[in-house]
Tab-separated table of C-alpha atoms in Angstrom:
chain	number	residue	atom	x	y	z
A	25	UNK	CA	0.236	0.211	-0.145
A	26	UNK	CA	1.127	3.587	-0.652
A	27	UNK	CA	-0.766	6.810	1.247
A	28	UNK	CA	0.234	10.034	1.690
A	29	UNK	CA	-0.819	12.692	5.481
A	30	UNK	CA	-1.518	16.177	4.528
A	31	UNK	CA	-1.815	18.867	6.901
A	32	UNK	CA	-3.759	21.992	5.527
A	33	UNK	CA	-3.786	24.989	7.610
A	34	UNK	CA	-7.312	26.237	6.778
A	35	UNK	CA	-8.202	30.078	6.260
A	36	UNK	CA	-9.505	31.593	9.479
A	37	UNK	CA	-13.124	30.098	9.982
A	38	UNK	CA	-12.617	27.962	7.145
A	39	UNK	CA	-12.145	24.273	8.675
A	40	UNK	CA	-16.157	23.417	8.256
A	41	UNK	CA	-16.333	24.494	4.643
A	42	UNK	CA	-13.180	22.651	3.636
A	43	UNK	CA	-14.310	19.507	5.460
A	44	UNK	CA	-17.295	19.901	2.892
A	45	UNK	CA	-15.076	20.648	0.158
A	46	UNK	CA	-13.578	16.660	1.070
A	47	UNK	CA	-16.900	14.716	1.509
A	48	UNK	CA	-18.743	16.216	-1.239
A	49	UNK	CA	-15.758	14.199	-4.166
A	50	UNK	CA	-17.523	11.302	-4.412
A	51	UNK	CA	-16.266	10.341	-7.258
A	52	UNK	CA	-14.587	7.043	-7.434
A	53	UNK	CA	-11.264	6.959	-6.994
A	54	UNK	CA	-9.040	4.051	-8.714
A	55	UNK	CA	-6.646	2.002	-6.420
A	56	UNK	CA	-8.027	4.121	-3.478
A	57	UNK	CA	-8.140	1.890	-0.111
A	58	UNK	CA	-9.157	3.901	2.060
A	59	UNK	CA	-9.193	7.992	2.869
A	60	UNK	CA	-10.132	9.839	6.568
A	61	UNK	CA	-10.146	13.290	7.730
A	62	UNK	CA	-9.091	14.045	11.020
A	63	UNK	CA	-10.372	17.357	13.245
A	64	UNK	CA	-8.263	18.734	15.590
A	65	UNK	CA	-10.601	21.311	16.549
A	66	UNK	CA	-8.087	24.309	15.108
A	67	UNK	CA	-8.110	25.809	12.156
A	68	UNK	CA	-6.418	22.653	10.392
A	69	UNK	CA	-7.461	19.391	8.807
A	70	UNK	CA	-5.649	16.163	8.915
A	71	UNK	CA	-5.904	14.470	5.736
A	72	UNK	CA	-5.094	10.860	5.304
A	73	UNK	CA	-5.198	8.513	1.387
A	74	UNK	CA	-4.413	4.968	1.438
A	75	UNK	CA	-4.057	3.356	-1.969
A	76	UNK	CA	-3.029	-0.297	-3.196
A	77	UNK	CA	0.133	0.853	-4.470
A	78	UNK	CA	2.532	4.249	-5.677
A	79	UNK	CA	1.088	3.422	-9.341
A	80	UNK	CA	-2.280	3.589	-8.834
A	81	UNK	CA	-1.772	7.400	-6.188
A	82	UNK	CA	0.587	9.059	-8.728
A	83	UNK	CA	-2.172	8.710	-11.479
A	84	UNK	CA	-5.018	9.612	-9.303
A	85	UNK	CA	-2.576	12.780	-8.126
A	86	UNK	CA	-1.778	13.054	-12.390
A	87	UNK	CA	-5.869	12.952	-12.977
A	88	UNK	CA	-7.274	16.314	-14.276
A	89	UNK	CA	-10.662	15.639	-12.544
A	90	UNK	CA	-8.104	15.275	-9.137
A	91	UNK	CA	-6.465	18.892	-9.678
A	92	UNK	CA	-9.525	20.766	-10.418
A	93	UNK	CA	-11.106	19.310	-6.705
A	94	UNK	CA	-7.474	20.295	-5.178
A	95	UNK	CA	-7.873	23.837	-6.468
A	96	UNK	CA	-11.565	24.196	-4.595
A	97	UNK	CA	-9.772	22.857	-1.862
A	98	UNK	CA	-6.279	25.441	-2.471
A	99	UNK	CA	-8.964	28.395	-2.392
A	100	UNK	CA	-9.869	27.805	1.214
A	101	UNK	CA	-6.490	27.367	2.793
A	102	UNK	CA	-3.897	29.507	3.675
A	103	UNK	CA	-0.885	27.724	1.916
A	104	UNK	CA	-0.127	24.507	-0.132
A	105	UNK	CA	-0.766	21.312	2.034
A	106	UNK	CA	2.351	19.908	3.867
A	107	UNK	CA	2.452	16.319	2.529
A	108	UNK	CA	3.972	13.433	3.409
A	109	UNK	CA	4.047	10.336	0.719
A	110	UNK	CA	5.062	6.465	1.641
A	111	UNK	CA	4.722	3.644	2.018
A	112	UNK	CA	2.253	2.627	4.752
A	113	UNK	CA	3.105	-0.525	6.253
A	114	UNK	CA	1.486	-3.374	8.177
A	115	UNK	CA	1.649	-2.552	12.023
A	116	UNK	CA	1.939	-6.288	13.664
A	117	UNK	CA	-0.311	-5.783	15.860
A	118	UNK	CA	-3.364	-4.798	13.764
A	119	UNK	CA	-4.693	-8.489	12.872
A	120	UNK	CA	-7.793	-7.821	11.118
């Protein structure tokens, strides 16, 4: 698996609109395994995206439709998100 964690600093008072914008994107995304939003109570939101592999993650990042969604989000942020991409390794104690 491969994915990203992104810290998004929202414009003051725009956190709820950021969450609404993220939640309104219901396009099927090839290879996406899971997505999460973390709310901290501050003017920030953390996003987590989990993909089957790096190739599907990069394909999504290059998709013009994804870029449109990103631009909607970016208009609500103080600065570009702080992205942390990488391989996802299962925690040994995590048993399904």
